[in-house]
Coordinates of C-alpha atoms and ligand atoms in Angstrom, one line a residue:
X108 CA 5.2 -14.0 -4.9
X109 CA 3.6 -11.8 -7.2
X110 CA 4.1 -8.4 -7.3
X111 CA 0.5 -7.2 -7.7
X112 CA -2.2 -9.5 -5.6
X113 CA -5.7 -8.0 -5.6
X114 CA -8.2 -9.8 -4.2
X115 CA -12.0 -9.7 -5.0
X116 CA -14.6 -11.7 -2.2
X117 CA -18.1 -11.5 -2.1
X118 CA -21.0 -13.6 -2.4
X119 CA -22.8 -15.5 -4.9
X120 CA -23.7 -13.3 -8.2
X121 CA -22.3 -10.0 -6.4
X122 CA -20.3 -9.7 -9.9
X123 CA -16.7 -10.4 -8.7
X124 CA -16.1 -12.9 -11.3
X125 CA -17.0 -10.2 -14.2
X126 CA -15.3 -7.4 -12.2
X127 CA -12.6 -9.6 -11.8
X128 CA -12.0 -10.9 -15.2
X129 CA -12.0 -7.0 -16.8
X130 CA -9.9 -5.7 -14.2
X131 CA -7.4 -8.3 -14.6
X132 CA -7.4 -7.4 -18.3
X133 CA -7.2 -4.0 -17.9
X134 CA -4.5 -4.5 -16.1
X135 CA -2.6 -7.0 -17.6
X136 CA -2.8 -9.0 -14.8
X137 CA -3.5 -13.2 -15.1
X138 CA -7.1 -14.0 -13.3
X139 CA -7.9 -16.7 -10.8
X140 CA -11.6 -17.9 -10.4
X141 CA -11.0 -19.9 -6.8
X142 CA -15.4 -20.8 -6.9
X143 CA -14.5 -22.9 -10.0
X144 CA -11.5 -25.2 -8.0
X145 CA -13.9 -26.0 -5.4
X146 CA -16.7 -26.7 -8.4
X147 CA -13.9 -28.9 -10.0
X148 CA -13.7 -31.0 -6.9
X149 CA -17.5 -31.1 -6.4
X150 CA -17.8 -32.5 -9.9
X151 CA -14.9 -34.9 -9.2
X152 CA -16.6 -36.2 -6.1
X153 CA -20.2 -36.9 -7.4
X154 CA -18.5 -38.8 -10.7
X155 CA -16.7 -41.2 -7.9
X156 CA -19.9 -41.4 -6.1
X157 CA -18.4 -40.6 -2.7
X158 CA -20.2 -39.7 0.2
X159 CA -20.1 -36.1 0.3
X160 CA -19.8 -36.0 4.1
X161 CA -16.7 -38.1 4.3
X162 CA -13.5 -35.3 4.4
X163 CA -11.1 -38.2 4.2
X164 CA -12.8 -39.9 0.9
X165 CA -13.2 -36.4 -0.6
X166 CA -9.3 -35.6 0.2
X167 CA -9.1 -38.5 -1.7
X168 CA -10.7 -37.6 -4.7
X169 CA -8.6 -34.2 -4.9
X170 CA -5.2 -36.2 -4.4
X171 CA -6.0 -39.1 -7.0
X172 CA -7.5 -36.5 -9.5
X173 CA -5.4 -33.9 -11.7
X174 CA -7.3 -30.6 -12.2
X175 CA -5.6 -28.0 -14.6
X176 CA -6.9 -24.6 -14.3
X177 CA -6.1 -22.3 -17.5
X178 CA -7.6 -18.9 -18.6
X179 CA -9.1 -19.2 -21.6
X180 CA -11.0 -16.4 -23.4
X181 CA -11.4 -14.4 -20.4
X182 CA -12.6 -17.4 -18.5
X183 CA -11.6 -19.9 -16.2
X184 CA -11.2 -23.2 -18.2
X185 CA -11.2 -26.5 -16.3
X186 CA -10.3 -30.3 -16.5
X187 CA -10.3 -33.5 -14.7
X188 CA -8.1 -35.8 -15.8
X189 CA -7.5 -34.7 -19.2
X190 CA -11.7 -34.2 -19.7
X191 CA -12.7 -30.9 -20.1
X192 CA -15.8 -29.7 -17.6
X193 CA -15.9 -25.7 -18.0
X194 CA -19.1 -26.2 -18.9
X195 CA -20.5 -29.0 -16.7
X196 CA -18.8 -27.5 -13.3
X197 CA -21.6 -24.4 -13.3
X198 CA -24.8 -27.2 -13.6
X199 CA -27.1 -26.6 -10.2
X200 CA -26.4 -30.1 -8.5
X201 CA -22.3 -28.8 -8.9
X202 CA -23.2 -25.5 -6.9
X203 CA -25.5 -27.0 -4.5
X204 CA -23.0 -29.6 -3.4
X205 CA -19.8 -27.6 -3.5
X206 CA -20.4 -26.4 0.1
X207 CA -19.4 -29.9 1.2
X208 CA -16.0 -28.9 -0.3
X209 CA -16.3 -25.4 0.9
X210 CA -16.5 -26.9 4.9
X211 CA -14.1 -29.4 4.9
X212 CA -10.9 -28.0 6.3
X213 CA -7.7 -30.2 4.9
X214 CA -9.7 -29.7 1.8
X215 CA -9.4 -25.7 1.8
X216 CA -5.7 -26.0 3.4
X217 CA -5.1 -27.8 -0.1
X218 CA -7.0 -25.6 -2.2
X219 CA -5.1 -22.3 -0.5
X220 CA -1.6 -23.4 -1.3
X221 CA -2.4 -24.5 -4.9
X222 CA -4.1 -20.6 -5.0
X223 CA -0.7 -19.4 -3.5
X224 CA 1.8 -21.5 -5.8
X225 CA -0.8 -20.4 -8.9
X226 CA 0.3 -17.0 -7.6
X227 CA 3.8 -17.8 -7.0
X228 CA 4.3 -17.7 -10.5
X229 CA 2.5 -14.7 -11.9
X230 CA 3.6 -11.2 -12.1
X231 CA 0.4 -9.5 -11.2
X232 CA -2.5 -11.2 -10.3
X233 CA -6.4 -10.7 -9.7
X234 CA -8.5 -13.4 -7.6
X235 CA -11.4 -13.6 -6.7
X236 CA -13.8 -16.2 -4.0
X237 CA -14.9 -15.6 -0.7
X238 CA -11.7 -16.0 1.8
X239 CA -9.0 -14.7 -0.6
X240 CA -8.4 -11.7 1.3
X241 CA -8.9 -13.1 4.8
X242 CA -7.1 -16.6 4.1
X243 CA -5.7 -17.5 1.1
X244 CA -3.7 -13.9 0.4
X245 CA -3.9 -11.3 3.5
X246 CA -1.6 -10.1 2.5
X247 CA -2.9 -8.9 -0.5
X248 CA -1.6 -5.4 -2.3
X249 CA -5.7 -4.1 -3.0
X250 CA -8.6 -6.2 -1.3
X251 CA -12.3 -5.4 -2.4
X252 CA -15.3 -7.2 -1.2
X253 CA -18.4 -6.8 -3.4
X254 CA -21.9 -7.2 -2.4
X255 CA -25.8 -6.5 -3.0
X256 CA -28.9 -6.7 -2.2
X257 CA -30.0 -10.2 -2.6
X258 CA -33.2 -9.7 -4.9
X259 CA -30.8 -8.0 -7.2
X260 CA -28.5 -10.6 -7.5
X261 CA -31.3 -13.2 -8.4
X262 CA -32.0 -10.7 -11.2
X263 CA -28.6 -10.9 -12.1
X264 CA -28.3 -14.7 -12.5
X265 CA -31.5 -15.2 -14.0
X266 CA -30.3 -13.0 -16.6
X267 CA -26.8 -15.1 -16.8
X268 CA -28.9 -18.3 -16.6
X269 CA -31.3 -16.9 -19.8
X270 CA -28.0 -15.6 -21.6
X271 CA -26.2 -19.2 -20.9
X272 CA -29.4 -21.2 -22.1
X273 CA -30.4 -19.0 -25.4
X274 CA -33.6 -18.4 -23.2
X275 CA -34.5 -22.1 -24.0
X276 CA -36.1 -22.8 -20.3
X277 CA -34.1 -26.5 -19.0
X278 CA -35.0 -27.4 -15.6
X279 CA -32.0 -29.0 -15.2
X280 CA -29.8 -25.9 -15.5
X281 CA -32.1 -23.8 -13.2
X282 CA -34.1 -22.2 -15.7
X283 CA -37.5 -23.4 -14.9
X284 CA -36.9 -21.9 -10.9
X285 CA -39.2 -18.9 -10.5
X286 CA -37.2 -15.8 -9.5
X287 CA -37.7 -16.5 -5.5
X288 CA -36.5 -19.9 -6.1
X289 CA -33.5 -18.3 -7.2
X290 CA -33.1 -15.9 -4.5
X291 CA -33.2 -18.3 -1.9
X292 CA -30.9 -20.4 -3.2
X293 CA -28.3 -17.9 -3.3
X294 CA -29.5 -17.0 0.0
X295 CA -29.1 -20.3 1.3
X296 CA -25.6 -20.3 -0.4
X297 CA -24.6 -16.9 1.5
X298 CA -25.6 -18.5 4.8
X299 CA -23.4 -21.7 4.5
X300 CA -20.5 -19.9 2.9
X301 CA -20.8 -17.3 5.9
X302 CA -21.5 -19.8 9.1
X303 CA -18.9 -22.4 7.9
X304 CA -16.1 -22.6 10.9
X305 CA -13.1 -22.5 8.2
X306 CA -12.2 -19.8 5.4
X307 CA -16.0 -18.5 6.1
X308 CA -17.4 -15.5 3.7
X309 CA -16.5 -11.8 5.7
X310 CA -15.1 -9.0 4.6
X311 CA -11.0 -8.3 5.2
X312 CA -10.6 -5.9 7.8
X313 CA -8.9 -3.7 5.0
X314 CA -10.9 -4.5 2.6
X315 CA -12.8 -1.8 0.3
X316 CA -16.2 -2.7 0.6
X317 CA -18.7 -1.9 -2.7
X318 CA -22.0 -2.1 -2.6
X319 CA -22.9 -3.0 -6.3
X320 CA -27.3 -3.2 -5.9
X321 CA -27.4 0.2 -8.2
X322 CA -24.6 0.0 -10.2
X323 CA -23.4 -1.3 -13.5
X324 CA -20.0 -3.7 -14.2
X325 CA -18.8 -0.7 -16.0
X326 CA -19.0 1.2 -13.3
X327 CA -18.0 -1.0 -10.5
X328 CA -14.6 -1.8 -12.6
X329 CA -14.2 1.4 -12.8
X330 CA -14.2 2.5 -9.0
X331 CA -12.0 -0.6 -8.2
X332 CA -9.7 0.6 -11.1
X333 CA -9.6 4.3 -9.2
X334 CA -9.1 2.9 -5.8
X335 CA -5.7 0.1 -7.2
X336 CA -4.4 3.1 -8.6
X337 CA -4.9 5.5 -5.3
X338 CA -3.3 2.2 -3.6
X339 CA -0.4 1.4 -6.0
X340 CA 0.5 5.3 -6.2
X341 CA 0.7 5.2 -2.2
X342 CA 2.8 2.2 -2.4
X343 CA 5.0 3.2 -4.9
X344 CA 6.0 7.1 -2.9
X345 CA 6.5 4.9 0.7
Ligands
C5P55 O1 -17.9 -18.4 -6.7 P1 -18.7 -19.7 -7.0 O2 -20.1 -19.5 -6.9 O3 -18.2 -20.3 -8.3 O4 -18.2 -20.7 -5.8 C1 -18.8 -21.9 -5.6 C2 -18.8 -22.3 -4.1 O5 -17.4 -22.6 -3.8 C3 -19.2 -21.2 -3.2 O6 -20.6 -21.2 -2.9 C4 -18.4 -21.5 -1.9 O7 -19.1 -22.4 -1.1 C5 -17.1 -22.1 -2.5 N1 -16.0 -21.2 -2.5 C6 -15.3 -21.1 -1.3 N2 -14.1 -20.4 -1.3 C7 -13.7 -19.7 -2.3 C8 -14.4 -19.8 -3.6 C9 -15.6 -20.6 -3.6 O8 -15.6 -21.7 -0.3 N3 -12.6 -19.0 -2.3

């Protein structure tokens, strides 16, 4: 086991994966994107055209398939099979499907022990999804779950989506939705992720909980930097 775990939870376009991402560097810890694992799958599952509501064909697909997950520049690089899909496991039909992944149980018992051997074998490590600090590590050293309001984090992903693209509107990555369109997709998103019966999207009961609506990355990295180190010091003088 590690001997660092923080873990960052929150919904869509709250800004854990940046947060997480610059806190692990800050702290020289490695960085585990859990979203993009349940992407990878997604993606795997359309390609073999299965039905998306079969849990046994879709256990299938994660058991015949071999996903490597790598951090590469800062971010979480992924491949089926030997073919890199980084790119391909953030297009809209990925995301909008993913909750089939998401709700089907044997599937997230899988996902959770590869998370826990990927941990196994790091020295200090930052991930980030929604159930890591409910499920998949409880017993996490630091647990944050990061939220806001969800007009603001349309905003935010428009502006990702406009970055992404070189402002070049493509329907087919999202860009031609209007801002609303946005908003209640991610909406939509929050509601499945939070009513699903397994590994559903709550808050830790110990977890620090940051509202991030009015607040830069800067500055959220920097509270969750102050409150690890409050934690770690308290640790360290028990
Ligand atoms: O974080 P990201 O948007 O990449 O996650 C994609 C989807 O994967 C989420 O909407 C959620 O349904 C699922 N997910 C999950 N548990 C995690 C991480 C992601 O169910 N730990």
């Amino acid at each position: 086991m590690a001997n660092l775990v923080i873990t960052i939870d929150g919904p869509a376009a709250s800004g854990k994966s940046t947060v997480a991402r610059l806190l692990a560097e800050r702290l020289g810890a490695s960085f585990l994107d859990t979203g993009a694992m349940y992407r990878a799958v997604t993606l795997a599952a359309i390609e073999a055209g299965v039905d998306m509501g079969d849990e046994e064909k879709l256990l299938g697909v994660l058991e015949t398939s071999e996903f490597q997950f790598a951090v590469k520049e800062g971010k979480m690089a992924v491949s089926i099979d030997g073919v890199d899909v980084t790119e391909r496991i953030r297009g809209p039909e990925v995301t909008a499907k993913a909750r089939h992944i998401a709700s089907a149980a044997k599937l997230r018992e899988k996902l959770v022990r590869m998370q826990r051997r990927f941990a196994a074998g790091e020295e200090k490590i930052v991930t980030e999804g929604r159930d890591q600090g409910t499920v998949a590590f409880s017993d996490a050293d630091v647990k944050f779950y990061l939220t806001a309001d969800a007009g603001e984090r349309a905003r935010r992903r428009r502006a990702e989506l406009r970055t992404k693209g070189g402002g070049e509107p493509r329907p087919s990555d999202g860009l031609g939705e209007s801002l609303e369109q946005i908003q209640k997709a991610i909406e939509e998103r929050d509601k499945s992720d939070e009513d699903r019966a397994v590994g559903p999207l709550r808050p830790a009961d110990d977890a620090i909980i940051i509202d991030t609506t009015d607040l830069g990355i800067e500055e959220v990295v920097e509270k969750v930097l102050r409150r690890v180190k409050e934690k770690c010091l308290k640790r360290n003088q028990k």
